Amino acid sequence: MPEPRFNGEIVAGSLMVNESRKIADLLLQGLDEKAFYAALLMDNVLQKRSPATTRRQSKLIRNRLLPLHEDFWIMIRDGSHEQAVQTLLAAAIMHSRILGDFIRNVVNLQLKTFQSQVTYREWDAYFEECKQIDPTVVEWSDSTIKKIRQVVFRILAEAKIIDSTRNLKIIHFSLLPEVKNLLDNDALRYTRECLEAIQ
């Protein structure tokens, strides 16, 4: 059976810049599993009220960051806000093709056809296509689908691809040269193509 193209893990959160900086720092410290989770759950480095929230968000962030070279972690931890945001956007695209394909195929098409917005109507049409590509998507609950849409649009707003989640206006996106350099690797071609498609 083929591997599903899409996963629903993105429901756990958007780019979460502050939390991701802290997780990147823990990864750069090279902590073992026990020390890593001690920092999260006993020291509460993410400063969350609920251990369940800490677990959910840290799992998503770690899954996004672990496949990346430590140069990405350094950019996330030490870079400017914009550098961290774009690096985390790249990480989120790598981890979630439902986000990447939406940017590469739908937002890009809206730009090419001189549309000023990307709306829920485009999302709904896109999501129907996702069901054809990956039948496992059909099994997702309505609440999961709604949450995924909410998180995807929040990420677009955080990354300055759209102006806000209210007006959904597409704004000029410019990929930072230093982030583009990080993506200069054949294994990261899909992610780079997604981001270059909307410049």
Coordinates of N, CA and C in Angstrom, one line a residue:
M1 N 0.9 -1.2 0.0 CA 0.0 0.0 0.0 C 0.9 1.2 0.0
P2 N 0.6 2.2 -0.9 CA 1.5 3.4 -1.0 C 1.4 4.2 0.3
E3 N 2.5 4.9 0.6 CA 2.5 5.8 1.7 C 1.6 7.0 1.5
P4 N 0.8 7.4 2.5 CA -0.1 8.5 2.3 C 0.7 9.8 2.0
R5 N 0.2 10.6 1.1 CA 0.9 11.8 0.7 C 0.7 12.9 1.8
F6 N -0.4 12.9 2.4 CA -0.7 13.9 3.4 C -0.9 13.4 4.8
N7 N -0.5 14.2 5.8 CA -0.7 13.8 7.2 C -1.4 15.0 7.9
G8 N -2.1 14.7 9.0 CA -2.9 15.7 9.7 C -2.2 16.3 10.9
E9 N -0.9 16.0 11.0 CA -0.2 16.4 12.2 C -0.1 18.0 12.3
I10 N -0.3 18.7 11.2 CA -0.3 20.1 11.2 C -1.3 20.7 12.2
V11 N -2.4 19.9 12.5 CA -3.4 20.5 13.4 C -2.8 20.9 14.8
A12 N -1.6 20.4 15.1 CA -1.0 20.7 16.5 C -0.5 22.1 16.6
G13 N -0.4 22.8 15.5 CA 0.1 24.2 15.6 C 0.6 24.8 14.4
S14 N 0.7 26.1 14.4 CA 1.3 26.8 13.2 C 2.8 26.9 13.3
L15 N 3.4 28.0 13.1 CA 4.9 28.1 13.1 C 5.5 28.1 14.5
M16 N 4.8 28.7 15.4 CA 5.2 28.6 16.8 C 6.7 29.1 17.0
V17 N 6.9 30.3 16.6 CA 8.3 30.8 16.5 C 9.0 30.7 17.9
N18 N 8.5 31.2 18.9 CA 9.1 31.2 20.2 C 9.4 29.8 20.7
E19 N 8.4 29.0 20.6 CA 8.5 27.6 21.1 C 9.6 26.8 20.2
S20 N 9.6 27.1 18.9 CA 10.5 26.5 18.0 C 12.0 26.9 18.3
R21 N 12.2 28.1 18.7 CA 13.5 28.6 19.1 C 14.0 27.8 20.3
K22 N 13.1 27.6 21.2 CA 13.5 26.8 22.4 C 13.8 25.3 22.1
I23 N 13.0 24.8 21.2 CA 13.2 23.4 20.9 C 14.5 23.3 20.1
A24 N 14.8 24.2 19.2 CA 16.0 24.2 18.4 C 17.2 24.3 19.3
D25 N 17.1 25.1 20.4 CA 18.2 25.2 21.4 C 18.4 23.9 22.0
L26 N 17.4 23.2 22.4 CA 17.5 21.9 23.1 C 18.2 20.9 22.1
L27 N 17.8 20.9 20.8 CA 18.4 20.0 19.9 C 19.9 20.3 19.7
L28 N 20.2 21.6 19.7 CA 21.6 22.0 19.5 C 22.5 21.6 20.7
Q29 N 21.8 21.5 21.9 CA 22.6 21.0 23.0 C 22.9 19.5 23.0
G30 N 22.2 18.8 22.1 CA 22.5 17.4 21.9 C 22.0 16.5 23.1
L31 N 20.9 17.0 23.7 CA 20.4 16.2 24.9 C 19.9 14.9 24.5
D32 N 20.0 13.9 25.4 CA 19.4 12.6 25.1 C 17.9 12.7 25.4
E33 N 17.2 11.7 25.0 CA 15.7 11.7 25.1 C 15.2 12.1 26.5
K34 N 15.9 11.5 27.5 CA 15.4 11.7 28.9 C 15.6 13.2 29.3
A35 N 16.8 13.7 29.0 CA 17.1 15.1 29.3 C 16.2 16.1 28.5
F36 N 16.0 15.7 27.3 CA 15.1 16.6 26.4 C 13.8 16.7 27.0
Y37 N 13.1 15.6 27.4 CA 11.8 15.7 27.9 C 11.8 16.2 29.4
A38 N 12.9 16.1 30.1 CA 12.9 16.7 31.4 C 12.9 18.2 31.3
A39 N 13.6 18.7 30.3 CA 13.6 20.2 30.1 C 12.2 20.7 29.7
L40 N 11.5 19.9 28.9 CA 10.2 20.3 28.5 C 9.2 20.1 29.6
L41 N 9.2 19.0 30.3 CA 8.1 18.7 31.2 C 8.4 19.1 32.7
M42 N 9.6 19.0 33.1 CA 10.0 19.4 34.5 C 10.4 20.8 34.6
D43 N 11.3 21.2 33.7 CA 11.7 22.7 33.7 C 10.7 23.6 33.0
N44 N 9.8 23.0 32.2 CA 8.7 23.7 31.5 C 9.3 24.9 30.6
V45 N 10.3 24.5 29.8 CA 11.0 25.6 29.0 C 10.1 26.3 28.0
L46 N 9.0 25.6 27.6 CA 8.0 26.2 26.7 C 7.0 27.1 27.4
Q47 N 7.0 27.0 28.8 CA 6.2 27.8 29.6 C 4.7 27.6 29.3
K48 N 4.3 26.4 29.2 CA 2.9 26.0 28.9 C 2.2 25.7 30.3
R49 N 0.9 25.9 30.4 CA 0.2 25.6 31.6 C -0.1 24.1 31.7
S50 N -0.2 23.5 30.5 CA -0.6 22.1 30.5 C 0.5 21.2 29.9
P51 N 0.9 20.1 30.6 CA 1.8 19.2 30.1 C 1.3 18.6 28.7
A52 N 0.0 18.4 28.6 CA -0.5 17.9 27.3 C -0.2 18.8 26.1
T53 N -0.3 20.1 26.4 CA 0.0 21.1 25.4 C 1.5 21.1 25.0
T54 N 2.3 21.0 26.1 CA 3.7 20.9 25.9 C 4.1 19.7 25.0
R55 N 3.5 18.5 25.3 CA 3.8 17.3 24.6 C 3.3 17.4 23.1
R56 N 2.1 18.0 22.9 CA 1.6 18.1 21.6 C 2.4 19.0 20.7
Q57 N 2.7 20.2 21.2 CA 3.5 21.2 20.4 C 4.9 20.7 20.2
S58 N 5.5 20.2 21.3 CA 7.0 19.8 21.2 C 7.1 18.7 20.2
K59 N 6.2 17.8 20.2 CA 6.2 16.6 19.2 C 6.2 17.1 17.8
L60 N 5.3 18.0 17.5 CA 5.2 18.6 16.1 C 6.4 19.3 15.8
I61 N 6.9 20.2 16.6 CA 8.1 21.0 16.3 C 9.3 20.1 16.1
R62 N 9.5 19.1 17.0 CA 10.6 18.2 16.9 C 10.5 17.4 15.6
N63 N 9.3 17.0 15.2 CA 9.2 16.2 14.0 C 9.5 17.1 12.7
R64 N 9.2 18.4 12.9 CA 9.6 19.3 11.8 C 11.1 19.6 11.7
L65 N 11.7 19.7 12.9 CA 13.1 20.1 12.9 C 14.1 18.9 12.7
L66 N 13.8 17.8 13.3 CA 14.8 16.7 13.3 C 15.3 16.3 11.9
P67 N 14.5 16.3 10.8 CA 15.1 16.0 9.5 C 16.1 17.0 8.9
L68 N 16.1 18.2 9.6 CA 16.9 19.3 9.0 C 18.4 19.2 9.6
H69 N 19.3 19.8 8.8 CA 20.6 20.0 9.2 C 20.7 21.0 10.4
E70 N 21.7 20.9 11.2 CA 21.7 21.8 12.4 C 21.9 23.3 12.0
D71 N 22.3 23.6 10.8 CA 22.4 25.0 10.3 C 21.0 25.6 10.3
F72 N 20.0 24.8 10.0 CA 18.6 25.3 10.1 C 18.2 25.6 11.6
W73 N 18.7 24.7 12.5 CA 18.4 24.9 13.9 C 19.0 26.2 14.4
I74 N 20.2 26.5 14.0 CA 20.9 27.7 14.4 C 20.2 28.9 13.8
M75 N 19.7 28.8 12.6 CA 19.0 30.0 12.0 C 17.7 30.2 12.8
I76 N 17.0 29.1 13.2 CA 15.8 29.3 13.9 C 16.1 29.9 15.3
R77 N 17.1 29.4 16.0 CA 17.4 29.8 17.3 C 18.0 31.2 17.4
D78 N 18.9 31.5 16.5 CA 19.7 32.8 16.6 C 19.4 33.8 15.5
G79 N 18.6 33.5 14.5 CA 18.3 34.4 13.5 C 17.3 35.5 13.9
S80 N 17.1 36.4 13.0 CA 16.1 37.5 13.2 C 14.7 36.8 13.2
H81 N 13.7 37.5 13.6 CA 12.3 37.0 13.5 C 12.0 36.5 12.1
E82 N 12.3 37.3 11.1 CA 12.0 37.0 9.7 C 12.7 35.7 9.3
Q83 N 14.0 35.7 9.6 CA 14.8 34.5 9.3 C 14.2 33.2 9.9
A84 N 13.9 33.3 11.2 CA 13.3 32.2 11.9 C 11.9 31.8 11.3
V85 N 11.1 32.8 11.0 CA 9.8 32.5 10.4 C 9.9 31.7 9.1
Q86 N 10.8 32.2 8.2 CA 11.0 31.6 6.9 C 11.6 30.2 7.0
T87 N 12.5 30.1 7.9 CA 13.1 28.7 8.1 C 12.1 27.8 8.6
L88 N 11.3 28.2 9.6 CA 10.2 27.4 10.1 C 9.1 27.1 9.0
L89 N 8.9 28.0 8.2 CA 7.9 27.8 7.1 C 8.5 26.7 6.2
A90 N 9.8 26.7 5.9 CA 10.4 25.7 5.1 C 10.3 24.3 5.8
A91 N 10.5 24.3 7.1 CA 10.4 23.1 7.9 C 8.9 22.5 7.9
A92 N 8.0 23.5 8.0 CA 6.6 23.1 8.0 C 6.1 22.5 6.6
I93 N 6.7 23.1 5.5 CA 6.4 22.6 4.2 C 6.9 21.2 4.0
M94 N 8.2 21.0 4.5 CA 8.8 19.7 4.4 C 8.0 18.6 5.1
H95 N 7.5 19.0 6.2 CA 6.8 18.1 7.1 C 5.3 17.8 6.6
S96 N 4.7 18.8 6.0 CA 3.3 18.7 5.6 C 3.1 19.2 4.2
R97 N 2.9 18.2 3.3 CA 2.7 18.5 1.9 C 1.4 19.1 1.6
I98 N 0.5 19.0 2.6 CA -0.8 19.6 2.4 C -0.7 21.1 2.4
L99 N 0.3 21.6 3.2 CA 0.7 23.0 3.2 C 1.5 23.4 2.0
G100 N 2.5 22.5 1.7 CA 3.4 22.8 0.5 C 2.6 22.8 -0.8
D101 N 1.8 21.8 -1.0 CA 1.1 21.8 -2.3 C 0.1 22.9 -2.4
F102 N -0.5 23.4 -1.3 CA -1.4 24.5 -1.3 C -0.7 25.8 -1.8
I103 N 0.5 26.0 -1.2 CA 1.3 27.1 -1.6 C 1.7 27.1 -3.0
R104 N 2.3 25.9 -3.4 CA 2.9 25.8 -4.8 C 1.8 25.8 -5.8
N105 N 0.7 25.1 -5.6 CA -0.3 25.0 -6.6 C -1.4 26.0 -6.6
V106 N -1.9 26.4 -5.4 CA -3.1 27.2 -5.3 C -2.7 28.7 -5.2
V107 N -1.9 29.0 -4.2 CA -1.4 30.4 -4.0 C -0.7 30.9 -5.2
N108 N 0.1 30.0 -5.8 CA 0.9 30.4 -7.0 C -0.1 30.7 -8.2
L109 N -1.1 29.9 -8.3 CA -2.1 30.1 -9.4 C -2.8 31.4 -9.2
Q110 N -3.2 31.7 -8.0 CA -3.9 33.0 -7.7 C -3.0 34.2 -8.1
L111 N -1.7 34.1 -7.8 CA -0.7 35.1 -8.2 C -0.6 35.2 -9.7
K112 N -0.5 34.1 -10.4 CA -0.4 34.1 -11.8 C -1.6 34.6 -12.6
T113 N -2.7 34.5 -11.9 CA -4.0 34.9 -12.6 C -4.4 36.3 -12.0
F114 N -3.5 36.9 -11.3 CA -3.7 38.3 -10.8 C -4.9 38.4 -9.8
Q115 N -5.1 37.4 -9.0 CA -6.1 37.4 -8.0 C -5.5 38.1 -6.8
S116 N -6.3 38.8 -6.1 CA -5.8 39.6 -4.9 C -5.9 38.8 -3.6
Q117 N -6.7 37.7 -3.6 CA -6.9 36.9 -2.4 C -6.7 35.4 -2.7
V118 N -6.5 34.7 -1.6 CA -6.7 33.2 -1.7 C -7.7 32.9 -0.6
T119 N -8.9 32.4 -1.0 CA -10.0 32.3 -0.1 C -10.3 30.9 0.3
Y120 N -11.3 30.7 1.2 CA -11.7 29.4 1.6 C -12.3 28.6 0.4
R121 N -12.8 29.3 -0.6 CA -13.4 28.7 -1.8 C -12.3 27.9 -2.5
E122 N -11.1 28.6 -2.7 CA -9.9 27.9 -3.3 C -9.5 26.7 -2.4
W123 N -9.5 26.9 -1.1 CA -9.1 25.8 -0.2 C -10.0 24.6 -0.4
D124 N -11.3 24.9 -0.4 CA -12.3 23.8 -0.5 C -12.1 23.0 -1.8
A125 N -11.9 23.7 -2.9 CA -11.6 23.0 -4.2 C -10.3 22.2 -4.1
Y126 N -9.3 22.8 -3.5 CA -8.0 22.1 -3.3 C -8.2 20.9 -2.5
F127 N -8.9 21.0 -1.4 CA -9.1 19.9 -0.5 C -9.8 18.7 -1.2
E128 N -10.7 19.0 -2.1 CA -11.4 17.9 -2.8 C -10.4 17.2 -3.7
E129 N -9.4 17.9 -4.3 CA -8.4 17.3 -5.1 C -7.5 16.4 -4.2
C130 N -7.2 16.9 -2.9 CA -6.4 16.1 -2.0 C -7.1 14.7 -1.8
K131 N -8.4 14.7 -1.7 CA -9.1 13.5 -1.4 C -8.9 12.5 -2.6
Q132 N -8.8 13.0 -3.8 CA -8.6 12.2 -5.0 C -7.1 11.7 -5.0
I133 N -6.2 12.5 -4.6 CA -4.8 12.1 -4.6 C -4.5 11.1 -3.5
D134 N -5.0 11.3 -2.3 CA -4.7 10.5 -1.1 C -6.1 10.1 -0.4
P135 N -6.6 8.9 -0.7 CA -7.9 8.5 -0.1 C -7.9 8.5 1.4
T136 N -6.8 8.5 2.1 CA -6.8 8.5 3.5 C -7.4 9.8 4.1
V137 N -7.3 10.8 3.3 CA -7.8 12.1 3.7 C -9.3 12.1 3.9
V138 N -10.0 11.2 3.2 CA -11.5 11.0 3.3 C -11.9 10.6 4.7
E139 N -10.9 9.9 5.4 CA -11.2 9.4 6.8 C -11.1 10.5 7.8
W140 N -10.5 11.7 7.5 CA -10.4 12.7 8.5 C -11.7 13.3 8.9
S141 N -11.9 13.6 10.2 CA -13.1 14.2 10.7 C -13.3 15.6 10.2
D142 N -14.5 16.1 10.2 CA -14.8 17.5 9.8 C -14.1 18.5 10.7
S143 N -13.9 18.2 12.0 CA -13.2 19.1 12.9 C -11.7 19.1 12.6
T144 N -11.2 18.0 12.2 CA -9.8 18.0 11.8 C -9.5 18.8 10.5
I145 N -10.4 18.6 9.6 CA -10.3 19.3 8.3 C -10.4 20.8 8.5
K146 N -11.4 21.2 9.4 CA -11.5 22.7 9.7 C -10.3 23.2 10.4
K147 N -9.7 22.4 11.3 CA -8.6 22.9 12.1 C -7.3 23.0 11.1
I148 N -7.2 22.0 10.2 CA -6.1 22.1 9.3 C -6.2 23.4 8.4
R149 N -7.4 23.7 7.9 CA -7.5 24.9 7.2 C -7.2 26.1 8.0
Q150 N -7.6 26.1 9.2 CA -7.3 27.3 10.1 C -5.8 27.4 10.3
V151 N -5.1 26.3 10.6 CA -3.7 26.4 10.8 C -2.9 26.8 9.5
V152 N -3.3 26.2 8.4 CA -2.7 26.6 7.1 C -2.8 28.1 6.8
F153 N -4.0 28.6 7.0 CA -4.1 30.1 6.8 C -3.4 30.9 7.8
R154 N -3.3 30.4 9.0 CA -2.5 31.1 10.1 C -1.0 31.1 9.7
I155 N -0.5 30.0 9.2 CA 0.9 29.9 8.7 C 1.1 30.9 7.6
L156 N 0.2 31.0 6.6 CA 0.3 31.9 5.5 C 0.4 33.4 6.0
A157 N -0.4 33.7 7.1 CA -0.4 35.0 7.6 C 0.9 35.3 8.4
E158 N 1.4 34.3 9.2 CA 2.6 34.5 10.0 C 3.8 34.6 9.1
A159 N 3.8 34.0 7.9 CA 4.9 34.0 7.0 C 4.8 35.2 6.0
K160 N 3.8 36.0 6.2 CA 3.6 37.2 5.3 C 3.4 36.8 3.9
I161 N 2.6 35.8 3.7 CA 2.2 35.4 2.3 C 0.8 36.0 2.1
I162 N 0.0 36.0 3.2 CA -1.3 36.8 3.1 C -1.2 37.8 4.2
D163 N -2.0 38.9 4.1 CA -2.0 40.0 5.0 C -2.5 39.6 6.4
S164 N -3.6 38.8 6.4 CA -4.1 38.4 7.7 C -5.1 37.3 7.4
T165 N -5.5 36.6 8.4 CA -6.5 35.5 8.3 C -7.9 36.1 8.1
R166 N -8.1 37.4 8.2 CA -9.4 38.0 8.0 C -9.6 38.4 6.6
N167 N -8.6 39.2 6.0 CA -8.9 39.6 4.7 C -8.3 38.7 3.6
L168 N -7.4 37.8 4.0 CA -6.8 36.8 3.1 C -6.2 37.4 1.8
K169 N -5.7 38.7 1.9 CA -5.1 39.3 0.8 C -3.7 38.8 0.6
I170 N -3.3 38.4 -0.6 CA -2.0 37.9 -0.9 C -1.1 39.1 -1.0
I171 N 0.1 39.0 -0.3 CA 1.0 40.1 -0.3 C 2.4 39.6 -0.8
H172 N 3.2 40.5 -1.2 CA 4.5 40.2 -1.8 C 5.4 39.4 -0.8
F173 N 5.8 38.2 -1.2 CA 6.7 37.3 -0.4 C 8.0 37.3 -1.1
S174 N 9.0 37.5 -0.3 CA 10.4 37.5 -0.8 C 11.2 36.6 0.0
L175 N 11.7 35.5 -0.6 CA 12.5 34.5 0.1 C 13.9 35.1 0.4
L176 N 14.2 35.1 1.7 CA 15.5 35.6 2.1 C 16.7 34.8 1.5
P177 N 17.7 35.5 1.1 CA 18.9 34.8 0.5 C 19.5 33.8 1.4
E178 N 19.6 34.1 2.7 CA 20.2 33.1 3.6 C 19.3 31.9 3.8
V179 N 18.0 32.1 3.7 CA 17.1 30.9 3.8 C 17.2 30.1 2.5
K180 N 17.2 30.8 1.4 CA 17.4 30.1 0.1 C 18.7 29.3 0.0
N181 N 19.7 29.8 0.6 CA 21.0 29.1 0.6 C 20.9 27.8 1.4
L182 N 20.1 27.8 2.5 CA 19.9 26.6 3.3 C 19.2 25.6 2.5
L183 N 18.4 26.0 1.6 CA 17.6 25.1 0.8 C 18.3 24.6 -0.5
D184 N 19.5 25.1 -0.7 CA 20.3 24.7 -1.9 C 20.8 23.3 -1.8
N185 N 19.9 22.4 -1.9 CA 20.2 20.9 -1.7 C 19.1 20.2 -2.5
D186 N 19.5 19.2 -3.3 CA 18.6 18.4 -4.1 C 17.5 17.8 -3.2
A187 N 17.8 17.4 -2.0 CA 16.8 16.7 -1.1 C 15.7 17.7 -0.7
L188 N 16.0 19.0 -0.8 CA 15.1 20.1 -0.4 C 14.5 20.8 -1.6
R189 N 14.6 20.2 -2.7 CA 14.1 20.9 -4.0 C 12.6 21.2 -3.9
Y190 N 11.8 20.2 -3.4 CA 10.4 20.5 -3.3 C 10.0 21.7 -2.5
T191 N 10.7 21.8 -1.3 CA 10.4 22.9 -0.4 C 10.9 24.2 -1.1
R192 N 12.0 24.2 -1.7 CA 12.5 25.4 -2.4 C 11.5 25.8 -3.5
E193 N 11.1 24.9 -4.3 CA 10.1 25.2 -5.4 C 8.8 25.8 -4.8
C194 N 8.3 25.3 -3.7 CA 7.1 25.8 -3.1 C 7.3 27.3 -2.8
L195 N 8.4 27.7 -2.2 CA 8.7 29.0 -1.8 C 9.0 29.9 -3.0
E196 N 9.8 29.4 -3.9 CA 10.1 30.2 -5.1 C 8.9 30.5 -6.0
A197 N 7.9 29.6 -5.9 CA 6.6 29.7 -6.7 C 5.8 30.9 -6.4
I198 N 6.0 31.5 -5.2 CA 5.2 32.6 -4.8 C 5.9 33.9 -4.7
Q199 N 7.2 33.9 -5.2 CA 7.9 35.2 -5.2 C 7.5 36.1 -6.3

